[in-house]
Coordinates of C-alpha atoms and ligand atoms in Angstrom, one line a residue:
M1 CA 84.2 105.6 94.7
D2 CA 85.1 109.0 93.9
T3 CA 89.1 107.9 93.6
V4 CA 91.6 106.4 90.7
V5 CA 92.3 103.4 90.8
E6 CA 95.4 101.4 89.5
I7 CA 96.5 98.3 89.4
T8 CA 99.6 96.9 88.7
A9 CA 100.7 93.5 87.9
L10 CA 104.1 91.7 86.8
G11 CA 104.5 88.3 85.5
E12 CA 106.0 86.2 82.9
D13 CA 102.2 85.9 80.6
R14 CA 100.7 89.3 79.4
D15 CA 97.5 87.3 78.3
I16 CA 97.1 85.8 81.9
L17 CA 97.6 89.7 83.3
E18 CA 95.6 91.4 81.4
A19 CA 92.7 89.1 82.5
A20 CA 93.4 88.9 85.9
V21 CA 93.6 92.8 85.9
T22 CA 90.0 92.4 84.5
D23 CA 88.6 90.8 86.3
A24 CA 90.3 92.5 89.4
F25 CA 88.6 96.0 88.1
S26 CA 85.3 94.1 87.7
E27 CA 85.4 93.1 91.5
M28 CA 85.6 96.3 92.6
K29 CA 82.8 97.9 90.3
R30 CA 80.7 94.9 91.9
I31 CA 81.7 95.9 95.5
E32 CA 81.0 100.0 94.6
A33 CA 77.7 99.2 93.3
G34 CA 76.9 97.4 96.4
L35 CA 78.4 99.6 99.1
S36 CA 77.7 103.1 97.6
F37 CA 75.4 106.0 99.8
Y38 CA 75.0 107.1 96.8
L39 CA 73.7 104.4 94.1
G40 CA 70.2 104.5 94.7
D41 CA 69.9 100.5 94.5
S42 CA 72.9 99.9 96.3
E43 CA 72.8 97.4 99.5
V44 CA 73.9 100.8 101.5
S45 CA 70.9 103.1 100.4
R46 CA 68.1 100.1 100.9
I47 CA 69.2 99.5 104.4
N48 CA 69.2 103.5 104.6
R49 CA 66.2 104.2 103.0
S50 CA 64.3 101.3 106.2
A51 CA 65.6 103.4 108.8
G52 CA 63.3 103.2 111.5
I53 CA 60.8 100.9 109.3
E54 CA 62.1 97.9 109.4
P55 CA 65.1 95.6 109.0
V56 CA 66.9 94.9 105.5
E57 CA 68.1 91.3 104.4
V58 CA 70.9 91.5 102.4
D59 CA 74.1 89.6 101.6
E60 CA 76.8 88.1 104.1
E61 CA 79.5 90.3 102.3
T62 CA 77.2 93.6 103.0
L63 CA 76.6 91.9 106.3
G64 CA 80.2 91.3 107.1
L65 CA 81.7 94.5 106.7
I66 CA 78.6 96.2 108.5
Q67 CA 80.5 93.6 112.0
E68 CA 83.2 94.4 111.2
S69 CA 82.3 98.3 110.8
I70 CA 81.0 98.3 114.6
R71 CA 84.3 96.3 115.8
I72 CA 86.4 99.2 114.7
S73 CA 84.3 101.0 116.4
E74 CA 84.7 99.9 119.4
L75 CA 88.2 99.2 119.6
S76 CA 88.8 103.0 119.0
G77 CA 86.1 103.9 121.2
G78 CA 83.7 105.3 119.0
A79 CA 85.7 107.6 117.2
F80 CA 85.1 104.9 114.0
D81 CA 81.3 105.1 113.3
I82 CA 79.8 104.4 109.9
T83 CA 76.7 106.1 111.5
F84 CA 78.2 109.6 111.0
A85 CA 76.6 109.8 108.2
P86 CA 74.1 112.5 108.7
L87 CA 76.3 115.0 109.7
K88 CA 77.5 114.5 106.6
E89 CA 74.7 117.3 105.7
M90 CA 75.9 119.5 108.2
W91 CA 79.4 119.5 106.7
N92 CA 78.9 119.3 103.1
Y93 CA 82.2 120.0 102.0
K94 CA 80.9 121.7 98.8
S95 CA 78.3 123.7 100.4
P96 CA 79.8 125.0 103.5
P97 CA 78.1 126.0 106.8
K98 CA 79.2 130.1 106.8
R99 CA 79.7 130.0 110.4
L100 CA 79.9 127.3 113.2
P101 CA 76.5 124.6 114.1
T102 CA 75.9 125.6 118.3
E103 CA 75.7 122.5 120.1
E104 CA 72.0 123.1 120.0
E105 CA 72.2 123.1 116.0
L106 CA 74.3 119.7 116.2
K107 CA 71.8 118.3 118.7
P108 CA 69.5 116.4 116.0
Y109 CA 72.0 115.6 113.9
L110 CA 73.7 113.6 116.6
A111 CA 70.7 112.1 117.8
R112 CA 70.9 109.9 114.9
V113 CA 75.2 109.0 115.0
G114 CA 75.5 106.2 117.2
Y115 CA 76.8 102.2 116.5
N116 CA 75.0 100.9 119.0
K117 CA 71.5 101.3 116.9
I118 CA 72.5 99.2 114.5
K119 CA 70.9 95.6 114.6
V120 CA 72.6 93.4 112.8
D121 CA 70.8 89.8 112.9
P122 CA 73.3 87.5 111.5
S123 CA 71.4 84.4 111.4
G124 CA 68.8 86.0 109.6
G125 CA 70.9 88.1 107.2
R126 CA 69.4 90.7 108.7
V127 CA 70.5 95.0 109.0
Y128 CA 68.2 97.6 110.4
L129 CA 69.1 100.6 111.9
E130 CA 66.7 101.8 114.8
R131 CA 66.2 105.4 114.5
T132 CA 64.3 107.7 111.2
G133 CA 66.9 109.4 109.7
M134 CA 69.8 107.5 110.3
R135 CA 72.0 106.5 107.9
I136 CA 75.1 104.2 107.5
D137 CA 78.4 105.1 105.0
L138 CA 80.9 103.1 104.5
G139 CA 83.1 105.4 102.7
A140 CA 86.5 104.9 105.4
I141 CA 86.4 100.9 104.7
A142 CA 84.6 100.2 101.6
K143 CA 87.4 101.0 99.4
G144 CA 90.4 99.1 101.6
Y145 CA 87.6 96.7 101.1
A146 CA 87.6 97.0 97.5
V147 CA 91.7 96.6 97.2
D148 CA 91.4 93.4 99.3
R149 CA 89.2 91.5 97.2
A150 CA 91.4 93.0 93.9
I151 CA 93.9 91.5 95.3
L152 CA 92.5 88.3 95.8
I153 CA 91.5 87.8 92.3
L154 CA 94.6 88.5 91.3
E155 CA 96.1 85.6 93.5
K156 CA 93.6 83.5 92.3
A157 CA 94.4 83.9 88.5
G158 CA 98.0 83.4 89.7
V159 CA 99.9 86.3 90.3
D160 CA 101.9 86.4 92.6
K161 CA 103.5 90.7 91.9
A162 CA 100.8 93.3 92.5
L163 CA 99.6 96.7 93.7
V164 CA 96.2 97.6 93.7
N165 CA 96.2 101.3 94.6
A166 CA 93.0 103.3 95.0
G167 CA 93.9 107.1 95.5
G168 CA 96.6 106.0 98.7
D169 CA 94.3 103.4 99.3
L170 CA 96.8 99.7 99.0
R171 CA 98.1 96.7 99.4
V172 CA 101.0 94.9 97.6
K173 CA 101.6 91.5 97.1
G174 CA 105.2 89.8 96.6
M175 CA 108.6 91.3 96.0
V176 CA 109.7 92.8 92.7
R177 CA 114.0 91.4 91.4
G178 CA 114.0 91.1 94.8
R179 CA 113.0 94.1 96.9
A180 CA 109.8 94.9 98.7
F181 CA 107.5 97.6 96.9
Q182 CA 108.1 100.7 97.9
I183 CA 105.8 103.0 98.9
G184 CA 105.9 107.3 99.8
I185 CA 104.9 109.1 102.1
Q186 CA 102.9 112.3 100.5
D187 CA 103.6 115.7 101.7
P188 CA 100.2 116.7 103.9
E189 CA 101.8 120.7 102.7
D190 CA 102.4 120.0 98.9
Q191 CA 101.1 117.0 97.8
S192 CA 103.6 116.9 94.8
R193 CA 106.1 116.3 97.0
I194 CA 106.9 113.1 99.0
L195 CA 108.1 113.4 102.6
G196 CA 109.8 110.0 102.9
K197 CA 109.1 106.7 101.7
I198 CA 109.4 102.5 103.2
R199 CA 108.8 99.7 101.7
I200 CA 106.2 97.1 102.5
E201 CA 105.7 93.6 101.6
D202 CA 102.4 91.5 101.8
K203 CA 100.6 94.6 103.5
G204 CA 98.0 96.9 103.7
V205 CA 98.4 100.6 103.2
A206 CA 96.0 103.7 103.5
T207 CA 96.4 106.9 104.2
S208 CA 93.7 109.4 105.8
G209 CA 94.7 113.0 105.1
D210 CA 92.8 116.8 105.6
Y211 CA 93.8 118.1 102.9
E212 CA 91.6 115.5 100.4
R213 CA 88.2 117.2 101.1
F214 CA 87.8 120.5 102.8
F215 CA 86.6 123.3 103.3
T216 CA 88.2 126.7 105.4
L217 CA 85.9 128.6 107.8
D218 CA 87.5 132.0 109.2
G219 CA 91.1 130.7 108.2
E220 CA 90.8 127.1 110.1
R221 CA 90.7 124.3 108.0
Y222 CA 87.7 121.6 108.2
S223 CA 88.6 118.4 107.2
H224 CA 85.9 115.7 105.7
I225 CA 86.6 113.4 108.4
I226 CA 83.9 113.8 111.4
D227 CA 84.1 112.9 115.0
P228 CA 80.9 110.9 115.6
R229 CA 81.0 111.9 119.3
T230 CA 81.8 115.7 119.1
G231 CA 80.1 116.4 115.7
F232 CA 83.0 118.1 115.1
P233 CA 85.4 117.3 112.3
A234 CA 88.3 116.0 113.4
K235 CA 91.4 118.2 114.4
G236 CA 94.9 117.5 115.2
S237 CA 96.5 115.4 112.6
R238 CA 97.4 116.4 108.4
S239 CA 97.8 112.8 107.7
V240 CA 97.1 109.5 109.1
T241 CA 98.9 106.6 107.4
V242 CA 98.1 102.7 108.6
I243 CA 100.1 99.6 108.0
A244 CA 98.3 96.8 108.8
D245 CA 97.5 92.6 107.2
T246 CA 94.8 93.6 105.3
S247 CA 93.9 97.4 103.1
M248 CA 90.1 97.1 104.1
Y249 CA 91.6 97.1 107.7
A250 CA 94.5 99.7 107.8
D251 CA 91.6 102.0 105.5
A252 CA 89.4 101.9 108.9
L253 CA 91.9 102.7 111.0
A254 CA 93.2 105.3 109.0
T255 CA 90.1 107.1 109.5
A256 CA 89.6 106.2 113.0
V257 CA 93.3 107.1 114.6
F258 CA 92.7 110.2 112.5
V259 CA 89.7 111.0 114.3
L260 CA 91.2 110.2 117.7
G261 CA 94.0 112.6 117.0
P262 CA 98.1 112.3 117.2
E263 CA 98.3 111.5 121.0
R264 CA 95.6 109.0 121.4
G265 CA 95.6 107.8 117.6
I266 CA 99.3 106.7 117.8
S267 CA 98.3 105.5 121.5
L268 CA 96.0 103.1 119.3
I269 CA 98.4 101.9 116.5
E270 CA 100.2 101.0 119.4
S271 CA 98.1 98.4 121.1
L272 CA 96.9 96.4 118.0
Q273 CA 99.6 93.3 116.4
G274 CA 100.6 93.9 113.6
V275 CA 99.6 97.1 112.9
E276 CA 102.2 100.5 112.1
G277 CA 101.7 103.8 111.4
I278 CA 102.5 107.2 111.0
I279 CA 100.8 110.6 111.8
I280 CA 101.9 114.2 110.6
C281 CA 100.4 116.3 112.8
E282 CA 98.7 120.0 112.2
T283 CA 102.3 121.6 113.8
G284 CA 104.3 119.0 111.4
E285 CA 105.3 116.7 114.0
R286 CA 105.8 113.4 113.1
K287 CA 104.6 110.4 114.8
T288 CA 106.0 106.8 113.9
S289 CA 104.7 103.7 115.9
S290 CA 107.6 101.8 117.6
G291 CA 107.9 98.9 114.8
L292 CA 108.6 101.7 111.9
E293 CA 111.7 103.1 113.9
G294 CA 114.5 103.5 111.4
A295 CA 112.2 101.9 108.6
V296 CA 111.1 105.1 107.4
E297 CA 114.0 106.9 105.2
W298 CA 112.5 110.7 105.5
F299 CA 114.1 113.4 103.1
N300 CA 113.0 116.9 102.2
G301 CA 111.4 117.9 98.9
E302 CA 111.9 115.1 96.6
P303 CA 108.9 115.2 94.2
A304 CA 106.4 112.7 94.0
G305 CA 106.7 109.4 91.7
S306 CA 109.9 109.8 90.9
S307 CA 110.8 106.8 92.7
A308 CA 110.1 103.9 90.8
P309 CA 108.9 100.3 92.4
Ligands
LIG401 P1 89.1 107.7 104.4 O1 89.7 108.8 103.4 O2 89.4 106.2 104.2 O3 89.7 108.7 105.7 O4 87.6 108.5 104.8 C1 86.9 109.2 105.0 C2 85.7 109.2 104.7 O5 85.4 108.3 106.0 C3 84.9 110.5 104.4 O6 84.5 110.7 103.5 C4 83.4 109.9 105.6 O7 82.2 109.5 104.2 C5 83.4 108.8 106.1 N1 84.5 109.2 107.6 C6 84.0 110.7 107.8 N2 84.3 110.7 109.2 C7 84.0 109.2 109.6 C8 84.3 108.4 111.1 N3 84.5 109.1 112.0 N4 83.8 106.9 111.2 C9 83.9 106.6 110.2 N5 83.5 107.2 108.5 C10 84.0 108.3 108.7
LIG402 MG1 90.0 104.8 105.6

């Protein structure tokens, strides 16, 4: 998943904890193998290879995640869309375009984008991408899902205090010495610093930032998060942190809110039950959802990682 995964488990019995953590890592590797865009024999790759040709039988888990992705597309007005993937060729941050593409140049890419062109047949367990050249990429939701599954594996093993962190997509369970886990909000301008911290209990947290993968053109920063409605990289936010009941939901919503931009993004968060968020805008302004008022402890310039749980 192109990230570092860290699992913390606390308890009395070291052997049980170690076995549980090993199993949780295996589970995350299993999910990566099934859902990766880049591994040729993943379920996602099989679906993509059959685009415009035929429906593909997939397992229930993959089908469920695709349905969940479509649901998030609907509730975000198409800002979140796993069919955005053809646009990755245009906006490859490893070999970025020398100039901005014209609308005309983007057209053939946009023609292959659109979650309404994913056909899911739940009873037959099949998924079909209607147009040739369509591609899905679960990169904005799979990491969160993998974190949820790792937590589930730990729970099944009897672990009741844990933190699973996949490069900023994380979930916490339980409390340590009577206190909730403390999560730092990274400074998008300098990732060795945190801007503030917040305590959370039994929640998923995910952050989407334009500093993770990007390229610069004419002094402007273009991020890896693309607005599937325009075909251009999303603008307006530097980072979006979402807190929700699951890490999967937080992951997908953080990407959706990033695409929507600060104003519409914070409205989406406010409209959803049990979801909170923090947006750092391009202007440096910070927006916090109403449920977090007073919950974030802001400060200036403490080095990241200095605050233990
Ligand atoms: P995240 O870091 O969770 O925001 O995920 C970013 C990844 O999501 C990118 O690297 C892309 O693979 C994918 N992505 C980019 N734009 C979108 C979008 N509009 N909808 C869904 N996935 C996207
Ligand atoms: Mg995401």
